[in-house]
């Protein structure tokens, strides 16, 4: 039990100030409710979805994976262009294009590798990483073909690109990537 010391001053707050504070807090609650109604994600029935940290991490990873697949589609076109390019042209521009494609593949692989993965998404991440590394190998093989334009190197690059496309096709069928 504590006893107030009569020599210590008491803090007094007037009823008017308490009412003002109450109205301010009520106003803030209304403002945050309105903001929440506009920015909250909605499910299929139009009801707000509660994004717990774990759910948000999964959703963020899913969105990142979808963007990586879009980047892989671009990379696929770049590799196919390099492999199909006529070797009669300017070797410098062909080499530069192949190096840029390889750099693009490296950047995608690094993004995938450095992304924090929710524990439940480890299987999906392994599939994404192996697909990305397959495209990296196809880009490396395309660069090798530009630097040594032999039929064997072109055939190997084409085969690696086909293997990568198959892996990407399987990845796109993953139920994790379907928009909700």
Coordinates of N, CA and C in Angstrom, one line a residue:
X1 N 0.8 -1.2 0.0 CA 0.0 0.0 0.0 C 0.9 1.2 0.0
X2 N 0.6 2.2 -0.9 CA 1.4 3.4 -1.0 C 0.6 4.5 -0.4
X3 N 1.3 5.4 0.3 CA 0.6 6.5 0.9 C 1.2 7.8 0.2
X4 N 0.3 8.7 -0.2 CA 0.7 9.9 -0.8 C 1.4 10.8 0.3
X5 N 2.5 11.3 -0.1 CA 3.2 12.2 0.8 C 2.5 13.5 0.7
X6 N 2.1 14.1 1.8 CA 1.4 15.4 1.7 C 2.3 16.5 1.2
X7 N 3.6 16.4 1.2 CA 4.4 17.4 0.8 C 4.7 17.4 -0.7
X8 N 4.3 16.3 -1.4 CA 4.5 16.2 -2.8 C 3.2 16.7 -3.5
X9 N 3.4 17.5 -4.6 CA 2.3 18.1 -5.3 C 1.5 17.0 -6.0
X10 N 0.2 17.1 -6.1 CA -0.7 16.2 -6.8 C -0.8 16.7 -8.3
X11 N -1.0 15.8 -9.2 CA -1.2 16.1 -10.6 C -2.7 16.1 -10.7
X12 N -3.2 17.2 -11.2 CA -4.6 17.4 -11.4 C -4.9 17.7 -12.9
X13 N -5.8 16.9 -13.4 CA -6.2 17.2 -14.8 C -7.7 17.5 -14.8
X14 N -8.0 18.6 -15.5 CA -9.3 19.0 -15.5 C -10.2 18.1 -16.3
X15 N -11.5 18.1 -16.0 CA -12.4 17.2 -16.8 C -12.5 17.7 -18.2
X16 N -12.4 19.0 -18.5 CA -12.4 19.5 -19.8 C -11.2 19.0 -20.7
X17 N -10.0 18.9 -20.1 CA -8.9 18.4 -20.8 C -9.0 16.9 -21.0
X18 N -9.6 16.1 -20.1 CA -9.8 14.7 -20.3 C -10.8 14.5 -21.5
X19 N -11.8 15.4 -21.6 CA -12.8 15.2 -22.6 C -12.1 15.5 -24.0
X20 N -11.3 16.6 -24.0 CA -10.6 16.9 -25.3 C -9.7 15.7 -25.7
X21 N -9.0 15.1 -24.7 CA -8.1 14.0 -25.0 C -9.0 12.8 -25.5
X22 N -10.1 12.6 -24.9 CA -11.0 11.5 -25.4 C -11.5 11.8 -26.8
X23 N -11.8 13.0 -27.2 CA -12.3 13.3 -28.5 C -11.1 13.1 -29.5
X24 N -9.9 13.5 -29.1 CA -8.8 13.4 -30.0 C -8.5 11.9 -30.3
X25 N -8.5 11.1 -29.2 CA -8.3 9.6 -29.4 C -9.4 9.0 -30.2
X26 N -10.7 9.4 -30.0 CA -11.8 8.9 -30.8 C -11.6 9.3 -32.3
X27 N -11.2 10.5 -32.5 CA -10.9 11.0 -33.9 C -9.8 10.2 -34.6
X28 N -8.8 9.9 -33.8 CA -7.7 9.1 -34.4 C -8.2 7.7 -34.7
X29 N -9.0 7.1 -33.8 CA -9.5 5.8 -34.1 C -10.3 5.8 -35.4
X30 N -11.2 6.8 -35.5 CA -12.0 6.9 -36.8 C -11.1 7.0 -38.0
X31 N -10.1 7.9 -37.9 CA -9.2 8.1 -39.1 C -8.5 6.8 -39.4
X32 N -7.9 6.1 -38.5 CA -7.2 4.8 -38.7 C -8.2 3.8 -39.3
X33 N -9.4 3.7 -38.8 CA -10.4 2.8 -39.3 C -10.7 3.0 -40.8
X34 N -10.8 4.3 -41.1 CA -11.1 4.6 -42.5 C -9.9 4.3 -43.4
X35 N -8.7 4.6 -43.0 CA -7.5 4.3 -43.7 C -7.4 2.8 -43.9
X36 N -7.6 2.1 -42.8 CA -7.6 0.6 -42.8 C -8.6 0.0 -43.8
X37 N -9.7 0.6 -43.9 CA -10.8 0.1 -44.8 C -10.3 0.2 -46.3
X38 N -9.6 1.3 -46.6 CA -9.1 1.5 -47.9 C -7.9 0.7 -48.3
X39 N -7.0 0.4 -47.4 CA -5.7 -0.2 -47.7 C -5.6 -1.7 -47.4
X40 N -6.6 -2.2 -46.7 CA -6.6 -3.6 -46.3 C -6.8 -4.5 -47.5
X41 N -6.0 -5.6 -47.7 CA -6.3 -6.5 -48.8 C -7.6 -7.2 -48.5
X42 N -8.3 -7.6 -49.6 CA -9.5 -8.3 -49.5 C -9.5 -9.7 -50.1
X43 N -10.2 -10.6 -49.5 CA -10.3 -11.9 -50.1 C -11.3 -12.0 -51.2
X44 N -11.6 -13.2 -51.7 CA -12.6 -13.4 -52.8 C -14.0 -12.9 -52.5
X45 N -14.4 -12.9 -51.2 CA -15.7 -12.5 -50.8 C -15.7 -11.0 -50.4
X46 N -14.6 -10.3 -50.6 CA -14.6 -8.9 -50.3 C -14.3 -8.6 -48.8
X47 N -14.0 -9.6 -48.0 CA -13.7 -9.3 -46.6 C -12.3 -9.1 -46.4
X48 N -11.9 -8.2 -45.4 CA -10.5 -7.9 -45.2 C -9.7 -9.1 -44.7
X49 N -8.5 -9.2 -45.2 CA -7.6 -10.3 -44.9 C -6.6 -9.9 -43.8
X50 N -6.5 -10.6 -42.8 CA -5.5 -10.3 -41.7 C -4.2 -10.9 -42.1
X51 N -3.2 -10.1 -42.3 CA -1.9 -10.5 -42.7 C -1.0 -10.6 -41.5
X52 N -0.9 -11.8 -41.0 CA 0.1 -12.0 -39.9 C 1.5 -12.0 -40.5
X53 N 2.5 -11.8 -39.7 CA 3.8 -11.7 -40.3 C 4.2 -12.9 -41.1
X54 N 3.8 -14.1 -40.7 CA 4.1 -15.3 -41.5 C 3.4 -15.3 -42.8
X55 N 2.1 -14.9 -42.8 CA 1.3 -14.9 -44.0 C 1.8 -13.8 -45.0
X56 N 2.2 -12.7 -44.4 CA 2.8 -11.6 -45.3 C 4.1 -12.0 -45.9
X57 N 4.9 -12.8 -45.1 CA 6.2 -13.2 -45.7 C 6.0 -14.2 -46.8
X58 N 5.0 -15.1 -46.7 CA 4.7 -16.0 -47.8 C 4.1 -15.2 -49.0
X59 N 3.3 -14.3 -48.8 CA 2.7 -13.5 -49.9 C 3.8 -12.7 -50.6
X60 N 4.7 -12.1 -49.8 CA 5.8 -11.3 -50.4 C 6.7 -12.2 -51.2
X61 N 7.0 -13.4 -50.7 CA 7.8 -14.4 -51.5 C 7.1 -14.8 -52.8
X62 N 5.8 -15.0 -52.7 CA 5.1 -15.5 -53.9 C 5.1 -14.4 -55.0
X63 N 4.9 -13.1 -54.6 CA 5.0 -12.0 -55.5 C 6.4 -11.9 -56.1
X64 N 7.4 -12.1 -55.3 CA 8.8 -12.0 -55.8 C 9.1 -13.2 -56.8
X65 N 8.5 -14.3 -56.5 CA 8.7 -15.5 -57.4 C 8.0 -15.2 -58.7
X66 N 6.9 -14.6 -58.7 CA 6.2 -14.3 -60.0 C 7.0 -13.3 -60.8
X67 N 7.7 -12.3 -60.1 CA 8.5 -11.4 -60.8 C 9.7 -12.1 -61.4
X68 N 10.3 -13.0 -60.7 CA 11.5 -13.7 -61.2 C 11.1 -14.6 -62.4
X69 N 9.9 -15.1 -62.4 CA 9.5 -15.9 -63.6 C 9.4 -15.0 -64.8
X70 N 8.9 -13.8 -64.6 CA 8.8 -12.8 -65.7 C 10.2 -12.4 -66.2
X71 N 11.1 -12.3 -65.2 CA 12.5 -12.0 -65.6 C 13.1 -13.2 -66.4
X72 N 12.8 -14.4 -66.0 CA 13.2 -15.6 -66.7 C 12.7 -15.7 -68.1
X73 N 11.5 -15.2 -68.3 CA 10.9 -15.2 -69.6 C 11.7 -14.2 -70.5
X74 N 12.1 -13.1 -70.0 CA 12.9 -12.1 -70.7 C 14.2 -12.8 -71.0
X75 N 14.8 -13.4 -70.0 CA 16.1 -14.0 -70.2 C 16.1 -15.1 -71.2
X76 N 15.0 -15.9 -71.2 CA 14.8 -16.9 -72.2 C 14.9 -16.4 -73.6
X77 N 14.2 -15.3 -73.8 CA 14.3 -14.6 -75.2 C 15.7 -14.1 -75.5
X78 N 16.4 -13.6 -74.5 CA 17.7 -13.1 -74.8 C 18.7 -14.3 -75.2
X79 N 18.5 -15.4 -74.5 CA 19.4 -16.5 -74.7 C 19.1 -17.1 -76.1
X80 N 17.8 -17.2 -76.4 CA 17.3 -17.8 -77.7 C 17.9 -16.9 -78.8
X81 N 17.8 -15.6 -78.7 CA 18.3 -14.7 -79.7 C 19.8 -14.9 -79.9
X82 N 20.6 -15.0 -78.9 CA 22.0 -15.2 -79.0 C 22.3 -16.6 -79.7
X83 N 21.6 -17.6 -79.3 CA 21.9 -18.9 -79.9 C 21.5 -18.9 -81.4
X84 N 20.4 -18.2 -81.7 CA 19.9 -18.2 -83.1 C 20.6 -17.2 -84.0
X85 N 21.4 -16.3 -83.4 CA 22.0 -15.2 -84.1 C 23.0 -15.8 -85.2
X86 N 23.0 -15.1 -86.3 CA 23.9 -15.6 -87.4 C 25.3 -15.2 -87.0
X87 N 26.2 -16.1 -87.0 CA 27.6 -15.8 -86.6 C 28.4 -15.0 -87.6
X88 N 27.8 -14.6 -88.7 CA 28.5 -13.8 -89.7 C 28.6 -12.3 -89.3
X89 N 27.9 -11.9 -88.3 CA 27.9 -10.5 -87.9 C 29.1 -10.1 -87.1
X90 N 29.0 -8.9 -86.5 CA 30.0 -8.3 -85.7 C 30.3 -9.1 -84.4
X91 N 31.5 -9.7 -84.2 CA 31.8 -10.5 -83.1 C 31.7 -9.7 -81.8
X92 N 32.2 -8.5 -81.8 CA 32.2 -7.6 -80.6 C 30.7 -7.4 -80.1
X93 N 29.8 -7.1 -81.0 CA 28.4 -6.9 -80.5 C 27.8 -8.2 -80.0
X94 N 28.1 -9.3 -80.7 CA 27.6 -10.6 -80.3 C 28.1 -11.0 -78.9
X95 N 29.4 -10.7 -78.7 CA 30.0 -11.1 -77.5 C 29.5 -10.2 -76.3
X96 N 29.3 -8.9 -76.6 CA 28.7 -8.0 -75.6 C 27.3 -8.4 -75.2
X97 N 26.5 -8.7 -76.2 CA 25.1 -9.2 -76.0 C 25.1 -10.4 -75.1
X98 N 26.0 -11.4 -75.4 CA 26.0 -12.6 -74.7 C 26.5 -12.4 -73.2
X99 N 27.5 -11.4 -73.1 CA 27.9 -11.1 -71.7 C 26.8 -10.4 -70.9
X100 N 26.1 -9.6 -71.5 CA 25.0 -8.9 -70.8 C 23.9 -9.9 -70.4
X101 N 23.6 -10.8 -71.3 CA 22.7 -11.9 -71.0 C 23.2 -12.7 -69.8
X102 N 24.4 -13.1 -69.8 CA 25.0 -13.8 -68.7 C 24.9 -13.0 -67.4
X103 N 25.2 -11.7 -67.5 CA 25.1 -10.9 -66.3 C 23.6 -10.8 -65.8
X104 N 22.7 -10.7 -66.7 CA 21.3 -10.7 -66.3 C 20.9 -12.0 -65.6
X105 N 21.4 -13.2 -66.1 CA 21.2 -14.5 -65.5 C 21.8 -14.5 -64.1
X106 N 23.0 -14.0 -63.9 CA 23.6 -13.9 -62.6 C 22.8 -13.1 -61.6
X107 N 22.3 -11.9 -62.1 CA 21.6 -11.0 -61.2 C 20.3 -11.7 -60.7
X108 N 19.6 -12.4 -61.6 CA 18.4 -13.1 -61.2 C 18.7 -14.2 -60.2
X109 N 19.8 -15.0 -60.5 CA 20.2 -16.0 -59.5 C 20.5 -15.5 -58.2
X110 N 21.2 -14.3 -58.2 CA 21.6 -13.7 -56.9 C 20.3 -13.2 -56.1
X111 N 19.4 -12.6 -56.9 CA 18.1 -12.2 -56.2 C 17.4 -13.4 -55.6
X112 N 17.3 -14.5 -56.3 CA 16.6 -15.6 -55.7 C 17.4 -16.2 -54.5
X113 N 18.7 -16.3 -54.7 CA 19.5 -16.8 -53.6 C 19.5 -16.0 -52.3
X114 N 19.4 -14.7 -52.5 CA 19.5 -13.8 -51.3 C 18.2 -13.4 -50.7
X115 N 17.1 -13.9 -51.2 CA 15.8 -13.6 -50.7 C 15.5 -14.5 -49.5
X116 N 15.0 -13.8 -48.5 CA 14.6 -14.5 -47.3 C 13.4 -15.4 -47.6
X117 N 13.4 -16.7 -47.3 CA 12.4 -17.6 -47.6 C 11.6 -18.1 -46.4
X118 N 10.3 -17.9 -46.4 CA 9.5 -18.5 -45.3 C 9.7 -20.0 -45.2
X119 N 9.8 -20.5 -44.0 CA 10.0 -22.0 -43.9 C 9.1 -22.9 -44.7
X120 N 7.9 -22.5 -44.9 CA 6.9 -23.3 -45.6 C 7.2 -23.2 -47.1
X121 N 8.0 -22.3 -47.6 CA 8.3 -22.1 -49.0 C 9.6 -22.7 -49.4
X122 N 10.2 -23.5 -48.6 CA 11.5 -24.0 -49.0 C 11.5 -24.9 -50.2
X123 N 10.5 -25.7 -50.4 CA 10.4 -26.6 -51.6 C 10.2 -25.7 -52.8
X124 N 9.4 -24.7 -52.8 CA 9.2 -23.8 -53.9 C 10.5 -23.1 -54.2
X125 N 11.2 -22.7 -53.1 CA 12.5 -22.0 -53.3 C 13.5 -22.8 -54.0
X126 N 13.6 -24.1 -53.6 CA 14.6 -25.0 -54.2 C 14.3 -25.2 -55.7
X127 N 13.0 -25.3 -56.1 CA 12.6 -25.4 -57.4 C 12.9 -24.1 -58.2
X128 N 12.7 -23.0 -57.6 CA 13.0 -21.7 -58.2 C 14.5 -21.5 -58.4
X129 N 15.3 -21.9 -57.4 CA 16.7 -21.8 -57.5 C 17.3 -22.7 -58.6
X130 N 16.8 -23.9 -58.6 CA 17.4 -24.8 -59.6 C 17.0 -24.4 -61.0
X131 N 15.8 -23.8 -61.2 CA 15.4 -23.3 -62.5 C 16.3 -22.1 -62.9
X132 N 16.5 -21.2 -62.0 CA 17.3 -20.0 -62.2 C 18.8 -20.5 -62.6
X133 N 19.3 -21.4 -61.8 CA 20.7 -21.9 -62.1 C 20.7 -22.6 -63.5
X134 N 19.7 -23.2 -63.9 CA 19.6 -23.9 -65.2 C 19.7 -22.8 -66.3
X135 N 19.0 -21.7 -66.1 CA 19.1 -20.6 -67.1 C 20.4 -20.0 -67.0
X136 N 21.0 -19.9 -65.9 CA 22.4 -19.3 -65.8 C 23.4 -20.2 -66.6
X137 N 23.2 -21.5 -66.5 CA 24.1 -22.4 -67.3 C 23.8 -22.3 -68.8
X138 N 22.5 -22.1 -69.1 CA 22.2 -21.9 -70.6 C 22.8 -20.6 -71.1
X139 N 22.8 -19.6 -70.3 CA 23.4 -18.3 -70.7 C 24.9 -18.4 -70.8
X140 N 25.5 -19.2 -69.9 CA 27.0 -19.4 -70.0 C 27.3 -20.2 -71.3
X141 N 26.5 -21.2 -71.6 CA 26.7 -22.0 -72.7 C 26.5 -21.2 -74.0
X142 N 25.6 -20.2 -74.0 CA 25.4 -19.4 -75.2 C 26.6 -18.5 -75.4
X143 N 27.2 -18.0 -74.3 CA 28.4 -17.2 -74.4 C 29.5 -18.0 -74.9
X144 N 29.6 -19.3 -74.5 CA 30.6 -20.2 -75.0 C 30.5 -20.4 -76.5
X145 N 29.2 -20.5 -76.9 CA 29.0 -20.7 -78.4 C 29.4 -19.5 -79.2
X146 N 29.2 -18.3 -78.6 CA 29.6 -17.0 -79.3 C 31.1 -17.0 -79.4
X147 N 31.8 -17.4 -78.4 CA 33.2 -17.3 -78.4 C 33.9 -18.5 -79.2
X148 N 33.2 -19.6 -79.3 CA 33.7 -20.7 -80.1 C 32.5 -21.3 -80.9
X149 N 32.2 -20.6 -82.0 CA 31.0 -21.0 -82.8 C 31.1 -22.3 -83.6
X150 N 31.0 -23.4 -82.8 CA 31.0 -24.7 -83.4 C 29.7 -25.3 -83.2
X151 N 29.3 -26.2 -84.0 CA 28.0 -26.8 -84.0 C 27.7 -27.5 -82.7
X152 N 28.7 -28.2 -82.1 CA 28.6 -28.9 -80.9 C 28.2 -27.9 -79.7
X153 N 28.9 -26.7 -79.7 CA 28.6 -25.7 -78.7 C 27.1 -25.2 -78.8
X154 N 26.7 -25.0 -80.1 CA 25.4 -24.5 -80.3 C 24.3 -25.5 -79.9
X155 N 24.6 -26.8 -80.2 CA 23.7 -27.9 -79.8 C 23.6 -28.0 -78.3
X156 N 24.7 -27.8 -77.6 CA 24.7 -27.9 -76.2 C 23.9 -26.7 -75.6
X157 N 24.1 -25.5 -76.2 CA 23.3 -24.3 -75.7 C 21.8 -24.5 -75.9
X158 N 21.5 -25.0 -77.1 CA 20.0 -25.3 -77.4 C 19.4 -26.3 -76.4
X159 N 20.2 -27.3 -76.1 CA 19.7 -28.4 -75.2 C 19.5 -27.8 -73.8
X160 N 20.5 -27.0 -73.4 CA 20.4 -26.4 -72.0 C 19.2 -25.5 -71.9
X161 N 19.0 -24.7 -73.0 CA 17.8 -23.8 -73.0 C 16.5 -24.6 -73.0
X162 N 16.4 -25.7 -73.7 CA 15.2 -26.5 -73.7 C 15.0 -27.1 -72.3
X163 N 16.1 -27.6 -71.7 CA 15.9 -28.1 -70.3 C 15.4 -27.0 -69.4
X164 N 16.0 -25.8 -69.5 CA 15.6 -24.7 -68.6 C 14.1 -24.3 -68.9
X165 N 13.7 -24.4 -70.1 CA 12.3 -24.1 -70.4 C 11.4 -25.1 -69.8
X166 N 11.8 -26.4 -69.8 CA 11.0 -27.4 -69.2 C 10.9 -27.2 -67.7
X167 N 12.0 -26.9 -67.1 CA 11.9 -26.6 -65.6 C 11.1 -25.4 -65.3
X168 N 11.1 -24.3 -66.1 CA 10.3 -23.2 -65.9 C 8.8 -23.5 -66.1
X169 N 8.5 -24.3 -67.0 CA 7.1 -24.7 -67.3 C 6.6 -25.5 -66.0
X170 N 7.4 -26.4 -65.5 CA 7.0 -27.1 -64.3 C 6.8 -26.1 -63.1
X171 N 7.7 -25.1 -63.0 CA 7.7 -24.1 -62.0 C 6.4 -23.3 -62.1
X172 N 6.0 -22.9 -63.3 CA 4.8 -22.1 -63.5 C 3.5 -22.9 -63.1
X173 N 3.6 -24.2 -63.1 CA 2.4 -25.0 -62.7 C 2.3 -25.1 -61.1
X174 N 3.3 -24.7 -60.4 CA 3.3 -24.8 -59.0 C 2.2 -24.0 -58.4
X175 N 1.4 -24.6 -57.5 CA 0.2 -24.0 -57.0 C 0.5 -22.8 -56.1
X176 N 1.7 -22.7 -55.6 CA 2.1 -21.5 -54.8 C 2.1 -20.2 -55.6
X177 N 2.3 -20.3 -56.9 CA 2.4 -19.1 -57.8 C 1.1 -18.6 -58.3
X178 N 0.0 -19.4 -58.0 CA -1.3 -19.0 -58.5 C -1.8 -17.8 -57.7
X179 N -2.2 -16.7 -58.4 CA -2.7 -15.6 -57.6 C -4.0 -15.9 -56.8
X180 N -4.0 -15.3 -55.7 CA -5.1 -15.6 -54.8 C -6.1 -14.4 -54.8

